[in-house]
């Protein structure tokens, strides 16, 4: 009787439950695409920023290399340093605002980016460049150190430095 009862049972006529197919991992959800897009944009922005920064610092790096190659024993060392500083400055600032600066105006312009204890040292060092007298060893070392310090501190200029110097 139990076999007959089971055969007539309504549960016996039921078929197994068929599960839907598994959800695939492709294509990813829209959120993953958005995250990927943001990451790609950030990577591109970082690469462009680094490239721009490298280009901005190229003139300073070249000027520092040329300063290191200058021979301090030459009588026109101060003139060569002056030319180097002006060339480096013209790489970052408009030519028309710098080309006409000479002597006091040029020294004042250079002093703007130096700390107060370093200001006023250009005149005795660069002021002798056309006198025909060579600088002493101490003066050449001082001039080289001051020029190197200025190149590192002042170049490339920040936006505030650029605006301040263009007004002068």
Short mmCIF file of N, CA and C in Angstrom, two decimals:
data_model
loop_
_atom_site.label_atom_id
_atom_site.label_comp_id
_atom_site.label_asym_id
_atom_site.label_seq_id
_atom_site.Cartn_x
_atom_site.Cartn_y
_atom_site.Cartn_z
N UNK A 1 0.79 -1.17 0.00
CA UNK A 1 0.00 0.00 0.00
C UNK A 1 0.85 1.25 0.00
N UNK A 2 1.91 1.17 0.63
CA UNK A 2 2.74 2.36 0.65
C UNK A 2 3.30 2.67 -0.73
N UNK A 3 3.59 1.64 -1.55
CA UNK A 3 4.09 1.90 -2.89
C UNK A 3 2.99 2.48 -3.77
N UNK A 4 1.79 2.01 -3.58
CA UNK A 4 0.67 2.51 -4.37
C UNK A 4 0.37 3.94 -3.96
N UNK A 5 0.45 4.21 -2.68
CA UNK A 5 0.17 5.56 -2.21
C UNK A 5 1.20 6.55 -2.71
N UNK A 6 2.44 6.08 -2.79
CA UNK A 6 3.48 6.98 -3.28
C UNK A 6 3.34 7.19 -4.77
N UNK A 7 2.89 6.19 -5.48
CA UNK A 7 2.75 6.33 -6.91
C UNK A 7 1.63 7.29 -7.24
N UNK A 8 0.59 7.32 -6.44
CA UNK A 8 -0.52 8.21 -6.69
C UNK A 8 -0.31 9.58 -6.05
N UNK A 9 0.78 9.75 -5.34
CA UNK A 9 1.04 11.02 -4.66
C UNK A 9 1.30 12.12 -5.70
N UNK A 10 0.78 13.29 -5.45
CA UNK A 10 1.02 14.39 -6.40
C UNK A 10 2.50 14.82 -6.43
N UNK A 11 3.24 14.52 -5.40
CA UNK A 11 4.66 14.88 -5.38
C UNK A 11 5.45 14.03 -6.36
N UNK A 12 4.98 12.84 -6.63
CA UNK A 12 5.70 11.95 -7.53
C UNK A 12 5.66 12.47 -8.96
N UNK A 13 4.66 13.22 -9.29
CA UNK A 13 4.55 13.72 -10.66
C UNK A 13 5.37 14.99 -10.89
N UNK A 14 5.90 15.56 -9.83
CA UNK A 14 6.73 16.78 -9.98
C UNK A 14 8.09 16.42 -10.56
N UNK A 15 8.62 17.32 -11.35
CA UNK A 15 9.95 17.14 -11.92
C UNK A 15 10.95 17.95 -11.10
N UNK A 16 12.22 17.64 -11.29
CA UNK A 16 13.26 18.36 -10.55
C UNK A 16 13.25 19.84 -10.94
N UNK A 17 13.65 20.68 -9.98
CA UNK A 17 13.73 22.12 -10.23
C UNK A 17 14.93 22.39 -11.12
N UNK A 18 14.69 23.15 -12.16
CA UNK A 18 15.80 23.52 -13.05
C UNK A 18 16.30 24.90 -12.65
N UNK A 19 17.58 24.98 -12.34
CA UNK A 19 18.18 26.26 -11.93
C UNK A 19 18.49 27.08 -13.17
N UNK A 20 18.41 28.41 -13.05
CA UNK A 20 18.79 29.25 -14.19
C UNK A 20 20.30 29.16 -14.40
N UNK A 21 20.76 29.51 -15.59
CA UNK A 21 22.21 29.45 -15.82
C UNK A 21 22.94 30.44 -14.89
N UNK A 22 24.19 30.12 -14.57
CA UNK A 22 24.96 31.00 -13.68
C UNK A 22 25.21 32.34 -14.36
N UNK A 23 25.26 33.36 -13.54
CA UNK A 23 25.53 34.70 -14.06
C UNK A 23 27.01 34.79 -14.37
N UNK A 24 27.35 35.18 -15.58
CA UNK A 24 28.75 35.27 -15.99
C UNK A 24 29.42 36.52 -15.45
N UNK A 25 30.72 36.51 -15.49
CA UNK A 25 31.46 37.68 -14.99
C UNK A 25 31.72 38.70 -16.10
N UNK A 26 31.31 38.37 -17.32
CA UNK A 26 31.51 39.30 -18.43
C UNK A 26 30.19 39.61 -19.05
N UNK A 27 29.89 40.80 -19.34
CA UNK A 27 30.62 42.04 -19.17
C UNK A 27 30.48 42.55 -17.74
N UNK A 28 31.51 43.24 -17.27
CA UNK A 28 31.45 43.77 -15.90
C UNK A 28 30.34 44.81 -15.76
N UNK A 29 29.98 45.05 -14.55
CA UNK A 29 28.94 46.03 -14.26
C UNK A 29 29.45 47.43 -14.57
N UNK A 30 28.55 48.36 -14.72
CA UNK A 30 28.88 49.74 -15.11
C UNK A 30 29.79 50.41 -14.08
N UNK A 31 29.65 50.06 -12.83
CA UNK A 31 30.49 50.65 -11.79
C UNK A 31 31.97 50.34 -11.99
N UNK A 32 32.25 49.12 -12.43
CA UNK A 32 33.64 48.75 -12.69
C UNK A 32 34.21 49.54 -13.87
N UNK A 33 33.38 49.76 -14.88
CA UNK A 33 33.83 50.56 -16.04
C UNK A 33 34.12 51.99 -15.61
N UNK A 34 33.28 52.53 -14.75
CA UNK A 34 33.50 53.90 -14.27
C UNK A 34 34.79 54.00 -13.46
N UNK A 35 35.02 53.05 -12.60
CA UNK A 35 36.25 53.04 -11.80
C UNK A 35 37.47 52.93 -12.71
N UNK A 36 37.39 52.05 -13.71
CA UNK A 36 38.50 51.90 -14.66
C UNK A 36 38.74 53.20 -15.42
N UNK A 37 37.67 53.86 -15.84
CA UNK A 37 37.81 55.13 -16.54
C UNK A 37 38.47 56.20 -15.68
N UNK A 38 38.08 56.29 -14.42
CA UNK A 38 38.67 57.27 -13.51
C UNK A 38 40.15 56.96 -13.30
N UNK A 39 40.50 55.70 -13.15
CA UNK A 39 41.91 55.32 -12.96
C UNK A 39 42.73 55.69 -14.19
N UNK A 40 42.21 55.42 -15.37
CA UNK A 40 42.93 55.77 -16.61
C UNK A 40 43.12 57.27 -16.72
N UNK A 41 42.09 58.03 -16.42
CA UNK A 41 42.20 59.49 -16.49
C UNK A 41 43.22 60.01 -15.48
N UNK A 42 43.22 59.47 -14.27
CA UNK A 42 44.20 59.89 -13.26
C UNK A 42 45.62 59.54 -13.68
N UNK A 43 45.80 58.38 -14.28
CA UNK A 43 47.15 57.99 -14.75
C UNK A 43 47.62 58.91 -15.86
N UNK A 44 46.74 59.24 -16.79
CA UNK A 44 47.11 60.16 -17.87
C UNK A 44 47.45 61.55 -17.32
N UNK A 45 46.65 62.01 -16.37
CA UNK A 45 46.92 63.32 -15.77
C UNK A 45 48.26 63.32 -15.05
N UNK A 46 48.59 62.25 -14.35
CA UNK A 46 49.87 62.15 -13.66
C UNK A 46 51.03 62.16 -14.64
N UNK A 47 50.90 61.41 -15.73
CA UNK A 47 51.97 61.38 -16.74
C UNK A 47 52.15 62.76 -17.37
N UNK A 48 51.06 63.43 -17.71
CA UNK A 48 51.17 64.77 -18.30
C UNK A 48 51.77 65.76 -17.32
N UNK A 49 51.40 65.69 -16.05
CA UNK A 49 51.96 66.59 -15.04
C UNK A 49 53.45 66.37 -14.88
N UNK A 50 53.86 65.09 -14.84
CA UNK A 50 55.29 64.80 -14.68
C UNK A 50 56.09 65.26 -15.90
N UNK A 51 55.53 65.11 -17.08
CA UNK A 51 56.21 65.54 -18.29
C UNK A 51 56.36 67.07 -18.32
N UNK A 52 55.30 67.77 -17.93
CA UNK A 52 55.35 69.23 -17.89
C UNK A 52 56.36 69.71 -16.86
N UNK A 53 56.38 69.06 -15.72
CA UNK A 53 57.33 69.43 -14.66
C UNK A 53 58.77 69.21 -15.12
N UNK A 54 59.00 68.10 -15.81
CA UNK A 54 60.34 67.81 -16.32
C UNK A 54 60.77 68.86 -17.34
N UNK A 55 59.86 69.27 -18.21
CA UNK A 55 60.19 70.29 -19.20
C UNK A 55 60.47 71.63 -18.52
N UNK A 56 59.72 71.95 -17.48
CA UNK A 56 59.93 73.21 -16.78
C UNK A 56 61.29 73.25 -16.09
N UNK A 57 61.75 72.14 -15.63
CA UNK A 57 63.01 72.11 -14.90
C UNK A 57 64.23 71.87 -15.79
N UNK A 58 64.00 71.63 -17.07
CA UNK A 58 65.10 71.32 -17.97
C UNK A 58 66.09 72.48 -18.09
N UNK A 59 65.60 73.71 -18.24
CA UNK A 59 66.49 74.86 -18.39
C UNK A 59 67.32 75.06 -17.12
N UNK A 60 66.71 74.89 -15.96
CA UNK A 60 67.46 75.03 -14.71
C UNK A 60 68.54 73.96 -14.60
N UNK A 61 68.21 72.75 -14.96
CA UNK A 61 69.18 71.66 -14.89
C UNK A 61 70.35 71.92 -15.83
N UNK A 62 70.07 72.41 -17.03
CA UNK A 62 71.14 72.73 -17.98
C UNK A 62 71.99 73.89 -17.47
N UNK A 63 71.35 74.89 -16.89
CA UNK A 63 72.10 76.03 -16.36
C UNK A 63 73.01 75.60 -15.21
N UNK A 64 72.54 74.74 -14.36
CA UNK A 64 73.38 74.25 -13.25
C UNK A 64 74.56 73.43 -13.79
N UNK A 65 74.32 72.66 -14.83
CA UNK A 65 75.41 71.88 -15.43
C UNK A 65 76.44 72.81 -16.06
N UNK A 66 75.98 73.85 -16.75
CA UNK A 66 76.92 74.81 -17.36
C UNK A 66 77.69 75.58 -16.30
N UNK A 67 77.02 75.93 -15.22
CA UNK A 67 77.70 76.65 -14.13
C UNK A 67 78.82 75.79 -13.55
N UNK A 68 78.57 74.51 -13.41
CA UNK A 68 79.59 73.61 -12.87
C UNK A 68 80.77 73.47 -13.83
N UNK A 69 80.52 73.63 -15.13
CA UNK A 69 81.59 73.48 -16.12
C UNK A 69 82.43 74.74 -16.30
N UNK A 70 81.91 75.89 -15.86
CA UNK A 70 82.66 77.13 -16.02
C UNK A 70 83.97 77.06 -15.24
N UNK A 71 85.01 77.61 -15.84
CA UNK A 71 86.32 77.62 -15.18
C UNK A 71 86.45 78.90 -14.37
N UNK A 72 86.63 78.73 -13.07
CA UNK A 72 86.70 79.90 -12.18
C UNK A 72 87.98 80.69 -12.38
N UNK A 73 88.99 80.10 -13.00
CA UNK A 73 90.27 80.79 -13.16
C UNK A 73 90.23 81.85 -14.26
N UNK A 74 89.26 81.78 -15.14
CA UNK A 74 89.21 82.73 -16.25
C UNK A 74 88.87 84.13 -15.75
N UNK A 75 89.50 85.14 -16.35
CA UNK A 75 89.25 86.51 -15.89
C UNK A 75 87.82 86.98 -16.14
N UNK A 76 87.13 86.41 -17.12
CA UNK A 76 85.76 86.85 -17.40
C UNK A 76 84.72 85.91 -16.78
N UNK A 77 85.09 85.26 -15.69
CA UNK A 77 84.18 84.33 -15.01
C UNK A 77 82.89 85.02 -14.59
N UNK A 78 82.99 86.23 -14.04
CA UNK A 78 81.79 86.93 -13.58
C UNK A 78 80.88 87.27 -14.76
N UNK A 79 81.47 87.62 -15.90
CA UNK A 79 80.67 87.91 -17.09
C UNK A 79 79.97 86.65 -17.59
N UNK A 80 80.67 85.52 -17.56
CA UNK A 80 80.07 84.26 -18.00
C UNK A 80 78.92 83.85 -17.08
N UNK A 81 79.09 84.05 -15.80
CA UNK A 81 78.01 83.74 -14.85
C UNK A 81 76.82 84.65 -15.09
N UNK A 82 77.08 85.93 -15.34
CA UNK A 82 76.01 86.88 -15.61
C UNK A 82 75.22 86.46 -16.86
N UNK A 83 75.93 86.08 -17.91
CA UNK A 83 75.28 85.64 -19.15
C UNK A 83 74.45 84.38 -18.89
N UNK A 84 75.02 83.48 -18.13
CA UNK A 84 74.32 82.23 -17.81
C UNK A 84 73.03 82.50 -17.01
N UNK A 85 73.11 83.39 -16.04
CA UNK A 85 71.93 83.72 -15.24
C UNK A 85 70.85 84.37 -16.10
N UNK A 86 71.26 85.26 -16.99
CA UNK A 86 70.29 85.95 -17.83
C UNK A 86 69.65 84.96 -18.81
N UNK A 87 70.44 84.06 -19.37
CA UNK A 87 69.88 83.05 -20.29
C UNK A 87 68.89 82.15 -19.56
N UNK A 88 69.25 81.74 -18.37
CA UNK A 88 68.35 80.87 -17.60
C UNK A 88 67.06 81.61 -17.24
N UNK A 89 67.18 82.86 -16.86
CA UNK A 89 65.98 83.64 -16.52
C UNK A 89 65.09 83.85 -17.74
N UNK A 90 65.70 84.06 -18.90
CA UNK A 90 64.91 84.26 -20.12
C UNK A 90 64.21 82.98 -20.57
N UNK A 91 64.62 81.86 -20.05
CA UNK A 91 63.91 80.62 -20.36
C UNK A 91 62.56 80.56 -19.67
N UNK A 92 62.38 81.34 -18.62
CA UNK A 92 61.15 81.30 -17.85
C UNK A 92 60.34 82.60 -17.89
N UNK A 93 60.99 83.70 -18.13
CA UNK A 93 60.32 85.00 -18.13
C UNK A 93 60.35 85.59 -19.54
N UNK A 94 59.45 86.52 -19.84
CA UNK A 94 59.44 87.13 -21.17
C UNK A 94 60.74 87.87 -21.46
N UNK A 95 61.21 87.70 -22.66
CA UNK A 95 62.48 88.29 -23.09
C UNK A 95 62.46 89.81 -22.97
N UNK A 96 61.36 90.43 -23.36
CA UNK A 96 61.30 91.90 -23.37
C UNK A 96 61.42 92.49 -21.97
N UNK A 97 61.03 91.74 -20.94
CA UNK A 97 61.13 92.29 -19.59
C UNK A 97 62.52 92.12 -18.98
N UNK A 98 63.33 91.22 -19.53
CA UNK A 98 64.66 90.97 -18.96
C UNK A 98 65.81 91.51 -19.80
N UNK A 99 65.64 91.57 -21.09
CA UNK A 99 66.76 91.91 -21.97
C UNK A 99 67.31 93.30 -21.69
N UNK A 100 66.47 94.20 -21.28
CA UNK A 100 66.93 95.58 -21.05
C UNK A 100 67.49 95.80 -19.64
N UNK A 101 67.37 94.84 -18.76
CA UNK A 101 67.86 95.03 -17.39
C UNK A 101 69.38 94.94 -17.34
N UNK A 102 69.99 95.92 -16.73
CA UNK A 102 71.45 95.95 -16.56
C UNK A 102 71.77 96.49 -15.18
N UNK A 103 72.94 96.16 -14.72
CA UNK A 103 73.50 96.66 -13.47
C UNK A 103 72.50 96.64 -12.32
N UNK A 104 72.19 97.79 -11.75
CA UNK A 104 71.37 97.84 -10.53
C UNK A 104 70.00 97.21 -10.72
N UNK A 105 69.36 97.49 -11.85
CA UNK A 105 68.03 96.91 -12.09
C UNK A 105 68.11 95.39 -12.18
N UNK A 106 69.15 94.89 -12.81
CA UNK A 106 69.36 93.45 -12.94
C UNK A 106 69.66 92.82 -11.58
N UNK A 107 70.51 93.48 -10.79
CA UNK A 107 70.86 92.95 -9.47
C UNK A 107 69.63 92.94 -8.55
N UNK A 108 68.83 93.99 -8.63
CA UNK A 108 67.60 94.06 -7.84
C UNK A 108 66.64 92.95 -8.25
N UNK A 109 66.54 92.73 -9.55
CA UNK A 109 65.66 91.67 -10.06
C UNK A 109 66.13 90.30 -9.55
N UNK A 110 67.44 90.07 -9.56
CA UNK A 110 67.97 88.80 -9.06
C UNK A 110 67.74 88.65 -7.56
N UNK A 111 67.86 89.76 -6.83
CA UNK A 111 67.71 89.73 -5.37
C UNK A 111 66.30 89.37 -4.90
N UNK A 112 65.30 89.58 -5.74
CA UNK A 112 63.92 89.38 -5.30
C UNK A 112 63.63 87.97 -4.81
N UNK A 113 64.32 86.98 -5.34
CA UNK A 113 64.04 85.60 -4.94
C UNK A 113 65.00 85.06 -3.89
N UNK A 114 65.90 85.89 -3.43
CA UNK A 114 66.86 85.44 -2.42
C UNK A 114 66.38 85.81 -1.02
N UNK A 115 66.84 85.07 -0.06
CA UNK A 115 66.55 85.39 1.34
C UNK A 115 67.25 86.71 1.69
N UNK A 116 66.76 87.38 2.70
CA UNK A 116 67.27 88.71 3.03
C UNK A 116 68.76 88.71 3.36
N UNK A 117 69.27 87.64 3.95
CA UNK A 117 70.69 87.63 4.30
C UNK A 117 71.59 87.41 3.08
N UNK A 118 71.03 87.05 1.95
CA UNK A 118 71.83 86.85 0.73
C UNK A 118 71.69 88.02 -0.25
N UNK A 119 70.82 88.94 0.03
CA UNK A 119 70.60 90.05 -0.90
C UNK A 119 71.76 91.04 -0.85
N UNK A 120 71.96 91.70 -1.98
CA UNK A 120 72.99 92.72 -2.07
C UNK A 120 74.38 92.19 -2.38
N UNK A 121 74.51 90.92 -2.63
CA UNK A 121 75.83 90.34 -2.92
C UNK A 121 76.16 90.36 -4.40
N UNK A 122 75.19 90.63 -5.25
CA UNK A 122 75.45 90.62 -6.69
C UNK A 122 76.35 91.78 -7.11
N UNK A 123 76.10 92.96 -6.55
CA UNK A 123 76.85 94.16 -6.96
C UNK A 123 78.36 93.99 -6.85
N UNK A 124 78.90 93.59 -5.72
CA UNK A 124 80.36 93.47 -5.66
C UNK A 124 80.91 92.34 -6.53
N UNK A 125 80.11 91.33 -6.80
CA UNK A 125 80.61 90.18 -7.56
C UNK A 125 80.43 90.35 -9.07
N UNK A 126 79.25 90.77 -9.49
CA UNK A 126 79.01 90.94 -10.92
C UNK A 126 79.32 92.35 -11.40
N UNK A 127 79.40 93.29 -10.49
CA UNK A 127 79.68 94.67 -10.88
C UNK A 127 81.06 94.87 -11.47
N UNK A 128 81.98 93.97 -11.22
CA UNK A 128 83.36 94.08 -11.71
C UNK A 128 83.56 93.42 -13.07
N UNK A 129 82.52 92.93 -13.68
CA UNK A 129 82.71 92.10 -14.87
C UNK A 129 83.31 92.83 -16.05
N UNK A 130 83.19 94.15 -16.11
CA UNK A 130 83.79 94.90 -17.22
C UNK A 130 84.99 95.73 -16.79
N UNK A 131 85.41 95.56 -15.54
CA UNK A 131 86.53 96.37 -15.05
C UNK A 131 87.88 95.84 -15.52
N UNK A 132 87.92 94.61 -15.98
CA UNK A 132 89.19 94.03 -16.43
C UNK A 132 89.94 93.33 -15.32
N UNK A 133 89.53 93.52 -14.07
CA UNK A 133 90.17 92.84 -12.95
C UNK A 133 89.47 91.52 -12.70
N UNK A 134 90.27 90.50 -12.49
CA UNK A 134 89.70 89.19 -12.19
C UNK A 134 89.26 89.14 -10.73
N UNK A 135 88.29 88.32 -10.46
CA UNK A 135 87.83 88.13 -9.08
C UNK A 135 88.85 87.28 -8.32
N UNK A 136 88.89 87.47 -7.02
CA UNK A 136 89.75 86.62 -6.19
C UNK A 136 89.12 85.22 -6.11
N UNK A 137 89.89 84.28 -5.60
CA UNK A 137 89.38 82.91 -5.48
C UNK A 137 88.16 82.86 -4.56
N UNK A 138 88.21 83.60 -3.48
CA UNK A 138 87.07 83.62 -2.55
C UNK A 138 85.84 84.22 -3.22
N UNK A 139 86.04 85.28 -4.01
CA UNK A 139 84.91 85.90 -4.69
C UNK A 139 84.32 84.98 -5.76
N UNK A 140 85.17 84.26 -6.49
CA UNK A 140 84.64 83.35 -7.50
C UNK A 140 83.85 82.21 -6.86
N UNK A 141 84.34 81.70 -5.74
CA UNK A 141 83.60 80.66 -5.02
C UNK A 141 82.26 81.20 -4.51
N UNK A 142 82.30 82.43 -3.99
CA UNK A 142 81.08 83.05 -3.49
C UNK A 142 80.08 83.28 -4.63
N UNK A 143 80.58 83.76 -5.77
CA UNK A 143 79.71 84.00 -6.92
C UNK A 143 79.11 82.70 -7.44
N UNK A 144 79.92 81.67 -7.51
CA UNK A 144 79.42 80.39 -7.99
C UNK A 144 78.35 79.83 -7.04
N UNK A 145 78.60 79.92 -5.76
CA UNK A 145 77.62 79.42 -4.77
C UNK A 145 76.33 80.24 -4.81
N UNK A 146 76.46 81.56 -4.95
CA UNK A 146 75.29 82.43 -5.01
C UNK A 146 74.48 82.16 -6.28
N UNK A 147 75.17 82.00 -7.41
CA UNK A 147 74.47 81.72 -8.66
C UNK A 147 73.77 80.36 -8.59
N UNK A 148 74.44 79.39 -8.02
CA UNK A 148 73.83 78.06 -7.88
C UNK A 148 72.60 78.13 -6.97
N UNK A 149 72.73 78.86 -5.88
CA UNK A 149 71.60 79.02 -4.96
C UNK A 149 70.43 79.71 -5.67
N UNK A 150 70.73 80.75 -6.44
CA UNK A 150 69.66 81.47 -7.14
C UNK A 150 68.98 80.56 -8.16
N UNK A 151 69.75 79.79 -8.90
CA UNK A 151 69.16 78.90 -9.91
C UNK A 151 68.23 77.87 -9.26
N UNK A 152 68.64 77.36 -8.11
CA UNK A 152 67.82 76.35 -7.44
C UNK A 152 66.58 76.99 -6.82
N UNK A 153 66.74 78.16 -6.20
CA UNK A 153 65.62 78.81 -5.51
C UNK A 153 64.63 79.46 -6.47
N UNK A 154 65.12 80.14 -7.48
CA UNK A 154 64.26 81.00 -8.29
C UNK A 154 63.66 80.31 -9.51
N UNK A 155 64.25 79.23 -9.96
CA UNK A 155 63.77 78.60 -11.19
C UNK A 155 63.28 77.19 -10.92
N UNK A 156 62.25 76.74 -11.54
CA UNK A 156 61.26 77.50 -12.29
C UNK A 156 60.41 78.33 -11.32
N UNK A 157 59.98 79.48 -11.76
CA UNK A 157 59.25 80.37 -10.85
C UNK A 157 57.84 79.85 -10.55
N UNK A 158 57.39 80.16 -9.35
CA UNK A 158 56.00 79.87 -9.00
C UNK A 158 55.14 80.94 -9.64
N UNK A 159 53.84 80.76 -9.62
CA UNK A 159 52.95 81.77 -10.22
C UNK A 159 53.08 83.10 -9.50
N UNK A 160 53.22 83.06 -8.19
CA UNK A 160 53.35 84.30 -7.42
C UNK A 160 54.65 85.02 -7.80
N UNK A 161 55.74 84.28 -7.95
CA UNK A 161 57.01 84.89 -8.35
C UNK A 161 56.90 85.48 -9.75
N UNK A 162 56.24 84.79 -10.65
CA UNK A 162 56.10 85.28 -12.02
C UNK A 162 55.33 86.59 -12.04
N UNK A 163 54.22 86.64 -11.32
CA UNK A 163 53.41 87.85 -11.30
C UNK A 163 54.16 89.01 -10.64
N UNK A 164 54.87 88.73 -9.55
CA UNK A 164 55.60 89.78 -8.84
C UNK A 164 56.70 90.34 -9.72
N UNK A 165 57.41 89.49 -10.42
CA UNK A 165 58.53 89.95 -11.23
C UNK A 165 58.07 90.65 -12.50
N UNK A 166 56.93 90.28 -13.03
CA UNK A 166 56.44 90.95 -14.23
C UNK A 166 55.97 92.36 -13.93
N UNK A 167 55.52 92.59 -12.71
CA UNK A 167 55.07 93.92 -12.32
C UNK A 167 56.25 94.87 -12.19
N UNK A 168 57.38 94.37 -11.72
CA UNK A 168 58.56 95.21 -11.49
C UNK A 168 59.14 95.76 -12.76
#
